[in-house]
mmCIF file of C-alpha atoms in Angstrom:
data_model
loop_
_atom_site.group_PDB
_atom_site.id
_atom_site.type_symbol
_atom_site.label_atom_id
_atom_site.label_comp_id
_atom_site.label_asym_id
_atom_site.label_seq_id
_atom_site.Cartn_x
_atom_site.Cartn_y
_atom_site.Cartn_z
ATOM 1 C CA MET A 1 0.000 0.000 0.000
ATOM 2 C CA SER A 2 1.409 3.400 -0.947
ATOM 3 C CA SER A 3 2.336 5.853 1.742
ATOM 4 C CA ASN A 4 -0.299 8.385 0.655
ATOM 5 C CA SER A 5 -3.227 5.988 0.398
ATOM 6 C CA HIS A 6 -4.899 7.555 3.415
ATOM 7 C CA ALA A 7 -4.293 11.151 2.328
ATOM 8 C CA PRO A 8 -7.472 13.263 2.366
ATOM 9 C CA ARG A 9 -9.098 13.860 -0.982
ATOM 10 C CA THR A 10 -8.966 17.429 -2.210
ATOM 11 C CA ARG A 11 -10.487 19.272 -5.148
ATOM 12 C CA ARG A 12 -11.015 16.918 -8.074
ATOM 13 C CA ALA A 13 -9.611 17.453 -11.518
ATOM 14 C CA THR A 14 -13.114 18.488 -12.580
ATOM 15 C CA GLY A 15 -12.897 21.501 -10.269
ATOM 16 C CA ARG A 16 -15.706 20.225 -8.025
ATOM 17 C CA VAL A 17 -15.323 21.223 -4.376
ATOM 18 C CA THR A 18 -14.852 18.223 -2.057
ATOM 19 C CA LEU A 19 -15.648 17.475 1.553
ATOM 20 C CA ALA A 20 -11.952 17.898 2.329
ATOM 21 C CA ASP A 21 -12.034 21.474 0.997
ATOM 22 C CA VAL A 22 -14.870 22.356 3.376
ATOM 23 C CA ALA A 23 -13.158 20.618 6.314
ATOM 24 C CA LYS A 24 -9.918 22.486 5.615
ATOM 25 C CA ARG A 25 -11.717 25.829 5.430
ATOM 26 C CA VAL A 26 -13.366 25.274 8.833
ATOM 27 C CA GLY A 27 -10.418 23.514 10.444
ATOM 28 C CA VAL A 28 -12.214 20.282 11.397
ATOM 29 C CA GLY A 29 -12.263 16.674 10.219
ATOM 30 C CA GLN A 30 -14.244 15.449 7.233
ATOM 31 C CA MET A 31 -16.416 13.276 9.464
ATOM 32 C CA THR A 32 -17.468 16.369 11.423
ATOM 33 C CA VAL A 33 -18.492 18.167 8.246
ATOM 34 C CA SER A 34 -20.411 15.115 7.042
ATOM 35 C CA ARG A 35 -22.199 14.835 10.395
ATOM 36 C CA ALA A 36 -23.138 18.522 10.324
ATOM 37 C CA LEU A 37 -24.704 18.157 6.891
ATOM 38 C CA ARG A 38 -26.535 14.886 7.539
ATOM 39 C CA THR A 39 -27.530 15.257 11.201
ATOM 40 C CA PRO A 40 -27.082 18.945 12.103
ATOM 41 C CA GLU A 41 -28.764 18.455 15.489
ATOM 42 C CA LEU A 42 -25.692 16.456 16.613
ATOM 43 C CA VAL A 43 -23.338 19.397 16.068
ATOM 44 C CA SER A 44 -23.096 22.561 18.159
ATOM 45 C CA ASP A 45 -24.798 25.659 16.764
ATOM 46 C CA SER A 46 -21.579 27.651 16.411
ATOM 47 C CA LEU A 47 -19.748 24.877 14.556
ATOM 48 C CA ARG A 48 -22.736 24.146 12.338
ATOM 49 C CA GLU A 49 -22.913 27.827 11.364
ATOM 50 C CA LYS A 50 -19.202 27.825 10.437
ATOM 51 C CA ILE A 51 -19.639 24.706 8.310
ATOM 52 C CA GLU A 52 -22.760 26.051 6.597
ATOM 53 C CA SER A 53 -20.922 29.299 5.860
ATOM 54 C CA ALA A 54 -18.007 27.385 4.291
ATOM 55 C CA VAL A 55 -20.397 25.242 2.254
ATOM 56 C CA GLN A 56 -22.104 28.386 0.988
ATOM 57 C CA GLN A 57 -18.850 30.183 0.129
ATOM 58 C CA LEU A 58 -17.306 27.200 -1.648
ATOM 59 C CA GLY A 59 -20.472 25.967 -3.347
ATOM 60 C CA TYR A 60 -19.938 22.427 -2.055
ATOM 61 C CA ILE A 61 -22.143 19.612 -3.426
ATOM 62 C CA PRO A 62 -21.960 16.163 -1.774
ATOM 63 C CA ASN A 63 -20.595 13.446 -4.017
ATOM 64 C CA ALA A 64 -23.592 11.209 -4.653
ATOM 65 C CA ALA A 65 -21.281 8.578 -6.137
ATOM 66 C CA ALA A 66 -19.776 7.908 -2.748
ATOM 67 C CA ARG A 67 -23.222 7.063 -1.438
ATOM 68 C CA GLU A 68 -24.775 5.429 -4.474
ATOM 69 C CA LEU A 69 -21.686 3.873 -6.102
ATOM 70 C CA ALA A 70 -22.969 5.337 -9.335
ATOM 71 C CA SER A 71 -21.909 8.401 -11.291
ATOM 72 C CA VAL A 72 -20.138 11.533 -10.151
ATOM 73 C CA SER A 73 -23.455 13.356 -9.789
ATOM 74 C CA SER A 74 -26.967 12.336 -8.837
ATOM 75 C CA ARG A 75 -29.924 12.358 -11.199
ATOM 76 C CA ASN A 76 -31.961 14.630 -8.926
ATOM 77 C CA ILE A 77 -33.680 17.685 -10.325
ATOM 78 C CA VAL A 78 -34.669 19.587 -7.197
ATOM 79 C CA ILE A 79 -37.717 21.853 -7.428
ATOM 80 C CA ILE A 80 -38.082 24.458 -4.683
ATOM 81 C CA THR A 81 -41.421 26.225 -4.275
ATOM 82 C CA SER A 82 -43.618 27.704 -1.564
ATOM 83 C CA SER A 83 -46.726 25.792 -2.673
ATOM 84 C CA ILE A 84 -47.594 22.617 -4.562
ATOM 85 C CA THR A 85 -51.341 23.076 -4.080
ATOM 86 C CA SER A 86 -51.947 26.332 -5.947
ATOM 87 C CA THR A 87 -53.615 25.847 -9.319
ATOM 88 C CA GLU A 88 -50.959 27.921 -11.062
ATOM 89 C CA ASN A 89 -48.039 25.866 -9.729
ATOM 90 C CA THR A 90 -49.878 22.603 -10.424
ATOM 91 C CA LEU A 91 -50.279 23.538 -14.094
ATOM 92 C CA ILE A 92 -46.594 24.486 -14.391
ATOM 93 C CA LEU A 93 -45.381 21.351 -12.609
ATOM 94 C CA SER A 94 -47.507 19.050 -14.738
ATOM 95 C CA ALA A 95 -46.184 20.530 -17.985
ATOM 96 C CA LEU A 96 -42.609 20.519 -16.666
ATOM 97 C CA GLN A 97 -42.831 16.857 -15.662
ATOM 98 C CA LYS A 98 -44.104 15.819 -19.093
ATOM 99 C CA LYS A 99 -41.182 17.538 -20.829
ATOM 100 C CA LEU A 100 -38.647 15.878 -18.506
ATOM 101 C CA LYS A 101 -39.996 12.335 -19.036
ATOM 102 C CA PRO A 102 -37.408 11.433 -21.735
ATOM 103 C CA LEU A 103 -34.596 12.033 -19.235
ATOM 104 C CA ASP A 104 -33.388 9.520 -16.659
ATOM 105 C CA VAL A 105 -33.965 11.886 -13.746
ATOM 106 C CA GLN A 106 -35.786 11.987 -10.438
ATOM 107 C CA LEU A 107 -37.837 15.025 -9.447
ATOM 108 C CA VAL A 108 -37.481 16.100 -5.815
ATOM 109 C CA ILE A 109 -39.747 18.831 -4.420
ATOM 110 C CA LEU A 110 -38.689 20.964 -1.464
ATOM 111 C CA LEU A 111 -41.198 23.275 0.199
ATOM 112 C CA ALA A 112 -39.689 26.622 1.123
ATOM 113 C CA GLY A 113 -41.099 27.867 4.389
ATOM 114 C CA GLU A 114 -39.742 29.263 7.607
ATOM 115 C CA LYS A 115 -37.184 26.457 7.853
ATOM 116 C CA LYS A 116 -33.986 26.830 5.831
ATOM 117 C CA TRP A 117 -34.006 24.517 2.841
ATOM 118 C CA LEU A 118 -30.347 24.896 1.794
ATOM 119 C CA PRO A 119 -28.981 21.928 3.839
ATOM 120 C CA GLU A 120 -31.640 19.632 2.372
ATOM 121 C CA LEU A 121 -30.921 20.903 -1.137
ATOM 122 C CA ILE A 122 -27.208 20.204 -0.671
ATOM 123 C CA ASN A 123 -27.854 16.663 0.545
ATOM 124 C CA HIS A 124 -29.822 15.880 -2.614
ATOM 125 C CA SER A 125 -26.712 16.605 -4.749
ATOM 126 C CA PRO A 126 -28.815 18.313 -7.432
ATOM 127 C CA LEU A 127 -28.126 17.753 -11.092
ATOM 128 C CA ALA A 128 -30.269 20.836 -11.690
ATOM 129 C CA ILE A 129 -32.312 23.265 -9.586
ATOM 130 C CA VAL A 130 -35.740 24.695 -10.402
ATOM 131 C CA LEU A 131 -37.068 27.673 -8.441
ATOM 132 C CA LEU A 132 -40.846 27.752 -8.982
ATOM 133 C CA ASN A 133 -42.534 31.085 -8.278
ATOM 134 C CA LEU A 134 -39.981 31.698 -5.554
ATOM 135 C CA LYS A 135 -37.557 34.514 -4.849
ATOM 136 C CA CYS A 136 -34.353 32.845 -3.712
ATOM 137 C CA PRO A 137 -33.027 34.135 -0.335
ATOM 138 C CA PRO A 138 -29.514 35.654 -0.367
ATOM 139 C CA GLN A 139 -27.705 32.763 1.392
ATOM 140 C CA GLU A 140 -29.223 30.123 -0.869
ATOM 141 C CA ALA A 141 -28.619 32.275 -3.952
ATOM 142 C CA GLU A 142 -24.939 32.620 -3.058
ATOM 143 C CA TRP A 143 -24.555 28.844 -2.741
ATOM 144 C CA ILE A 144 -26.248 28.271 -6.113
ATOM 145 C CA LYS A 145 -23.914 30.770 -7.771
ATOM 146 C CA GLN A 146 -20.812 29.149 -6.278
ATOM 147 C CA SER A 147 -21.952 25.583 -6.975
ATOM 148 C CA SER A 148 -22.332 26.106 -10.752
ATOM 149 C CA VAL A 149 -25.402 23.853 -10.741
ATOM 150 C CA LEU A 150 -27.722 24.351 -13.719
ATOM 151 C CA THR A 151 -30.580 26.538 -12.460
ATOM 152 C CA VAL A 152 -33.938 27.537 -13.946
ATOM 153 C CA GLU A 153 -36.205 30.132 -12.336
ATOM 154 C CA ILE A 154 -39.874 29.837 -13.294
ATOM 155 C CA GLY A 155 -42.524 32.500 -12.820
ATOM 156 C CA ALA A 156 -42.037 36.235 -12.808
ATOM 157 C CA LYS A 157 -39.136 38.121 -14.346
ATOM 158 C CA GLN A 158 -36.182 38.303 -11.927
ATOM 159 C CA LEU A 159 -33.973 41.378 -11.688
ATOM 160 C CA SER A 160 -30.870 39.261 -11.045
ATOM 161 C CA PRO A 161 -31.546 35.749 -12.389
ATOM 162 C CA LEU A 162 -29.413 32.861 -11.124
ATOM 163 C CA GLY A 163 -29.660 31.055 -14.442
ATOM 164 C CA ILE A 164 -32.336 30.760 -17.090
ATOM 165 C CA ASN A 165 -35.454 32.707 -16.106
ATOM 166 C CA VAL A 166 -38.651 31.528 -17.834
ATOM 167 C CA GLY A 167 -41.838 33.445 -17.196
ATOM 168 C CA ILE A 168 -43.808 36.629 -17.646
ATOM 169 C CA ASP A 169 -43.254 40.303 -17.027
ATOM 170 C CA SER A 170 -45.703 40.700 -14.139
ATOM 171 C CA LYS A 171 -45.377 44.493 -14.223
ATOM 172 C CA GLN A 172 -46.507 44.545 -17.835
ATOM 173 C CA ALA A 173 -49.432 42.254 -16.992
ATOM 174 C CA MET A 174 -50.662 44.673 -14.326
ATOM 175 C CA GLN A 175 -50.204 47.676 -16.616
ATOM 176 C CA THR A 176 -52.281 45.994 -19.336
ATOM 177 C CA MET A 177 -55.193 45.455 -16.955
ATOM 178 C CA ILE A 178 -55.106 48.961 -15.497
ATOM 179 C CA HIS A 179 -54.966 50.569 -18.951
ATOM 180 C CA TYR A 180 -58.047 48.578 -19.967
ATOM 181 C CA LEU A 181 -60.019 49.590 -16.877
ATOM 182 C CA VAL A 182 -59.116 53.256 -17.276
ATOM 183 C CA GLU A 183 -60.218 53.105 -20.913
ATOM 184 C CA ARG A 184 -63.551 51.769 -19.615
ATOM 185 C CA GLY A 185 -63.854 54.962 -17.560
ATOM 186 C CA CYS A 186 -62.841 53.580 -14.158
ATOM 187 C CA GLN A 187 -61.491 56.143 -11.690
ATOM 188 C CA GLN A 188 -61.678 54.259 -8.379
ATOM 189 C CA ILE A 189 -59.935 50.885 -8.656
ATOM 190 C CA GLY A 190 -59.212 48.509 -5.768
ATOM 191 C CA LEU A 191 -56.558 45.772 -5.571
ATOM 192 C CA LEU A 192 -57.317 42.558 -3.635
ATOM 193 C CA SER A 193 -54.885 39.720 -2.883
ATOM 194 C CA ALA A 194 -54.205 36.724 -0.669
ATOM 195 C CA LYS A 195 -51.125 34.712 0.294
ATOM 196 C CA GLN A 196 -48.591 34.312 -2.533
ATOM 197 C CA ASP A 197 -44.849 34.655 -3.095
ATOM 198 C CA SER A 198 -43.804 38.035 -1.709
ATOM 199 C CA ALA A 199 -41.459 38.841 -4.612
ATOM 200 C CA ILE A 200 -44.187 38.369 -7.235
ATOM 201 C CA PHE A 201 -46.676 40.315 -5.117
ATOM 202 C CA GLN A 202 -44.117 43.121 -4.787
ATOM 203 C CA GLN A 203 -43.754 43.336 -8.564
ATOM 204 C CA TYR A 204 -47.511 43.572 -9.035
ATOM 205 C CA LEU A 205 -47.728 46.176 -6.264
ATOM 206 C CA GLU A 206 -44.933 48.315 -7.706
ATOM 207 C CA SER A 207 -46.590 48.320 -11.135
ATOM 208 C CA TRP A 208 -49.956 49.071 -9.526
ATOM 209 C CA HIS A 209 -48.597 52.177 -7.792
ATOM 210 C CA THR A 210 -46.564 53.577 -10.701
ATOM 211 C CA THR A 211 -49.288 52.997 -13.316
ATOM 212 C CA LEU A 212 -52.106 54.524 -11.270
ATOM 213 C CA LEU A 213 -50.007 57.490 -10.160
ATOM 214 C CA ALA A 214 -49.045 58.149 -13.782
ATOM 215 C CA LYS A 215 -52.777 58.445 -14.502
ATOM 216 C CA TYR A 216 -53.375 60.640 -11.401
ATOM 217 C CA LEU A 217 -55.490 57.954 -9.740
ATOM 218 C CA ASP A 218 -55.484 56.802 -6.099
ATOM 219 C CA PRO A 219 -53.208 53.716 -5.683
ATOM 220 C CA HIS A 220 -54.025 53.149 -2.004
ATOM 221 C CA LEU A 221 -57.218 51.106 -2.326
ATOM 222 C CA ILE A 222 -55.596 47.788 -1.415
ATOM 223 C CA LEU A 223 -56.875 44.828 0.612
ATOM 224 C CA HIS A 224 -54.708 41.828 1.485
ATOM 225 C CA CYS A 225 -55.618 38.579 3.243
ATOM 226 C CA ALA A 226 -52.914 36.360 4.760
ATOM 227 C CA GLU A 227 -54.888 33.178 4.018
ATOM 228 C CA GLU A 228 -54.247 30.803 1.108
ATOM 229 C CA ILE A 229 -55.936 31.637 -2.191
ATOM 230 C CA SER A 230 -59.435 30.104 -2.460
ATOM 231 C CA PHE A 231 -62.961 30.913 -3.619
ATOM 232 C CA SER A 232 -64.106 31.533 -0.043
ATOM 233 C CA VAL A 233 -61.252 33.986 0.549
ATOM 234 C CA GLY A 234 -62.281 35.799 -2.640
ATOM 235 C CA ALA A 235 -65.818 36.117 -1.291
ATOM 236 C CA LYS A 236 -64.472 37.416 2.023
ATOM 237 C CA LEU A 237 -62.298 40.011 0.290
ATOM 238 C CA PHE A 238 -65.267 41.148 -1.794
ATOM 239 C CA ASN A 239 -67.400 41.679 1.327
ATOM 240 C CA ASP A 240 -64.576 43.566 3.050
ATOM 241 C CA ALA A 241 -64.162 45.790 -0.006
ATOM 242 C CA MET A 242 -67.879 46.587 -0.086
ATOM 243 C CA LEU A 243 -67.790 47.540 3.597
ATOM 244 C CA MET A 244 -64.647 49.678 3.334
ATOM 245 C CA TRP A 245 -65.006 51.287 -0.086
ATOM 246 C CA GLY A 246 -68.613 50.870 -1.156
ATOM 247 C CA ARG A 247 -69.342 50.109 -4.788
ATOM 248 C CA ILE A 248 -66.272 51.572 -6.460
ATOM 249 C CA ASP A 249 -65.683 51.344 -10.211
ATOM 250 C CA ALA A 250 -63.568 48.180 -10.352
ATOM 251 C CA LEU A 251 -61.967 45.434 -8.251
ATOM 252 C CA VAL A 252 -58.740 43.772 -9.446
ATOM 253 C CA PHE A 253 -58.023 40.371 -7.891
ATOM 254 C CA LEU A 254 -54.494 38.903 -8.090
ATOM 255 C CA SER A 255 -55.966 35.468 -8.806
ATOM 256 C CA ASP A 256 -58.824 34.142 -10.922
ATOM 257 C CA GLU A 257 -59.917 31.942 -8.007
ATOM 258 C CA LEU A 258 -60.296 34.997 -5.781
ATOM 259 C CA ALA A 259 -62.141 36.879 -8.519
ATOM 260 C CA CYS A 260 -64.559 33.993 -9.158
ATOM 261 C CA GLY A 261 -65.237 33.719 -5.426
ATOM 262 C CA ALA A 262 -66.107 37.416 -5.498
ATOM 263 C CA LEU A 263 -68.425 36.901 -8.490
ATOM 264 C CA CYS A 264 -70.317 34.175 -6.614
ATOM 265 C CA GLU A 265 -70.662 36.388 -3.560
ATOM 266 C CA ALA A 266 -71.866 39.332 -5.660
ATOM 267 C CA GLN A 267 -74.502 37.117 -7.263
ATOM 268 C CA ARG A 268 -75.601 35.859 -3.836
ATOM 269 C CA LYS A 269 -76.028 39.469 -2.681
ATOM 270 C CA ARG A 270 -77.749 40.413 -5.941
ATOM 271 C CA ILE A 271 -75.077 42.929 -6.875
ATOM 272 C CA ASN A 272 -75.165 43.230 -10.658
ATOM 273 C CA ILE A 273 -71.703 42.684 -12.148
ATOM 274 C CA PRO A 274 -70.518 44.498 -14.293
ATOM 275 C CA TYR A 275 -73.223 47.191 -14.124
ATOM 276 C CA GLU A 276 -72.637 48.148 -10.498
ATOM 277 C CA THR A 277 -68.954 47.207 -10.162
ATOM 278 C CA LEU A 278 -66.415 45.659 -12.529
ATOM 279 C CA ILE A 279 -64.521 42.551 -11.368
ATOM 280 C CA VAL A 280 -61.341 41.284 -13.071
ATOM 281 C CA GLY A 281 -58.660 38.698 -12.311
ATOM 282 C CA LEU A 282 -55.135 37.655 -13.207
ATOM 283 C CA GLY A 283 -54.326 34.161 -14.445
ATOM 284 C CA GLY A 284 -56.560 33.014 -17.271
ATOM 285 C CA LEU A 285 -57.659 29.838 -15.443
ATOM 286 C CA ASP A 286 -60.472 27.671 -16.861
ATOM 287 C CA VAL A 287 -62.816 28.568 -14.024
ATOM 288 C CA GLY A 288 -63.032 32.133 -15.349
ATOM 289 C CA SER A 289 -64.481 30.948 -18.656
ATOM 290 C CA VAL A 290 -67.450 29.229 -16.982
ATOM 291 C CA SER A 291 -68.171 31.657 -14.135
ATOM 292 C CA TYR A 292 -71.222 33.931 -14.206
ATOM 293 C CA PRO A 293 -70.622 36.437 -15.528
ATOM 294 C CA ARG A 294 -67.566 35.151 -17.388
ATOM 295 C CA LEU A 295 -64.399 36.661 -15.915
ATOM 296 C CA THR A 296 -62.316 39.315 -17.634
ATOM 297 C CA THR A 297 -58.709 38.440 -16.873
ATOM 298 C CA ILE A 298 -55.078 38.463 -17.948
ATOM 299 C CA ASP A 299 -54.209 35.125 -19.533
ATOM 300 C CA ILE A 300 -50.920 33.839 -18.079
ATOM 301 C CA PRO A 301 -49.681 30.769 -20.042
ATOM 302 C CA TYR A 302 -48.800 28.548 -17.058
ATOM 303 C CA GLU A 303 -48.576 25.318 -19.053
ATOM 304 C CA HIS A 304 -46.464 26.955 -21.746
ATOM 305 C CA ILE A 305 -44.153 28.295 -19.037
ATOM 306 C CA GLY A 306 -43.677 24.757 -17.672
ATOM 307 C CA GLU A 307 -43.109 23.305 -21.146
ATOM 308 C CA THR A 308 -40.551 25.973 -22.050
ATOM 309 C CA ALA A 309 -38.652 25.532 -18.795
ATOM 310 C CA GLY A 310 -38.662 21.745 -19.252
ATOM 311 C CA GLN A 311 -37.397 22.008 -22.830
ATOM 312 C CA GLN A 312 -34.547 24.259 -21.703
ATOM 313 C CA LEU A 313 -33.550 21.736 -19.040
ATOM 314 C CA VAL A 314 -33.688 18.804 -21.478
ATOM 315 C CA GLU A 315 -31.504 20.557 -24.051
ATOM 316 C CA LEU A 316 -28.905 21.746 -21.546
ATOM 317 C CA LEU A 317 -28.680 18.429 -19.697
ATOM 318 C CA GLN A 318 -28.359 16.490 -22.942
ATOM 319 C CA GLN A 319 -25.449 18.773 -23.808
ATOM 320 C CA ASN A 320 -23.908 17.976 -20.396
ATOM 321 C CA ARG A 321 -24.032 21.659 -19.542
ATOM 322 C CA THR A 322 -23.650 22.762 -15.942
ATOM 323 C CA ALA A 323 -24.208 26.402 -15.072
ATOM 324 C CA SER A 324 -25.752 28.247 -17.998
ATOM 325 C CA GLU A 325 -25.719 31.913 -18.872
ATOM 326 C CA THR A 326 -28.269 34.110 -17.149
ATOM 327 C CA ARG A 327 -31.072 35.147 -19.468
ATOM 328 C CA PHE A 328 -34.781 35.841 -19.435
ATOM 329 C CA ILE A 329 -37.147 33.929 -21.737
ATOM 330 C CA PRO A 330 -40.348 36.011 -21.778
ATOM 331 C CA LEU A 331 -43.707 34.485 -22.574
ATOM 332 C CA PRO A 332 -46.540 36.802 -23.645
ATOM 333 C CA VAL A 333 -49.673 37.546 -21.650
ATOM 334 C CA LYS A 334 -52.938 38.716 -23.159
ATOM 335 C CA LEU A 335 -56.092 40.404 -22.006
ATOM 336 C CA LEU A 336 -59.230 38.232 -22.166
ATOM 337 C CA LYS A 337 -62.189 40.596 -22.437
ATOM 338 C CA ARG A 338 -65.298 38.901 -21.092
ATOM 339 C CA ASP A 339 -68.563 39.795 -19.356
ATOM 340 C CA SER A 340 -67.402 40.839 -15.857
ATOM 341 C CA ALA A 341 -65.736 44.055 -17.089
#
């Protein structure tokens, strides 16, 4: 046996950061680093924070081959999102999954909540990362940049994309709706929303303020509910708006489900839509085409977004590409003029 057979492994010829690199940076053994990543509760808080910081700075990805005796990387495509139950995300995920079927990959879904999801992401040794309608926190974004893992962000346009960004310009979508309502003669317009990704909501809100102010209209008629999007929440928001604002010219809901819930509630209270108040949504979901009255909305091509993102992943993975250039692939939205406005 050669004298250096037990020497610690360092950075591979491929340039991939190893466990030894992280251990050296922190000044501990490789077993300690491994324990901190796999069972963090067994390591002191201060040491775990040092190890997590080193992992983030170096962009370390565990070698799945050591665990699976397979290839240098896993076949995991890790999808991180805040919700798998919303209709919008379900449509995107379904289309994405269909496009990825030809590949020998496994889809792993991580729910981003209050708990940090970076350690779990690292342990999955991702072949690629998909951020679905989610603004990546700074620490996680730094690790993704350093790791050079192929990344696709799906949903709204990102100011600083981590990889390929497939989605819509949410600011433009809001502008299109407001312009239409103003052309219809609306002067008092209210915005109603429920729980959704804060980054996307912020983009809608910014466009709402700038567009209305540019037209010398009041941008402060806003109601938000912290509950999940549903028809019943839409009905609740509608009732709250009637109590607070009376029958103003138009109500803009940041979801077709909310808007359709409001339409049902208006019908129950015998409020004649659109003759007494206009109601519009954002999304273009099927439910808006069968509601009464039929919902005027912005059609967002959720399935096309998922298909486009999936096609990008297939092409890049088949080319054995790792980190790709950062670019935005915009998909068009359109106004669907129907009976509610």
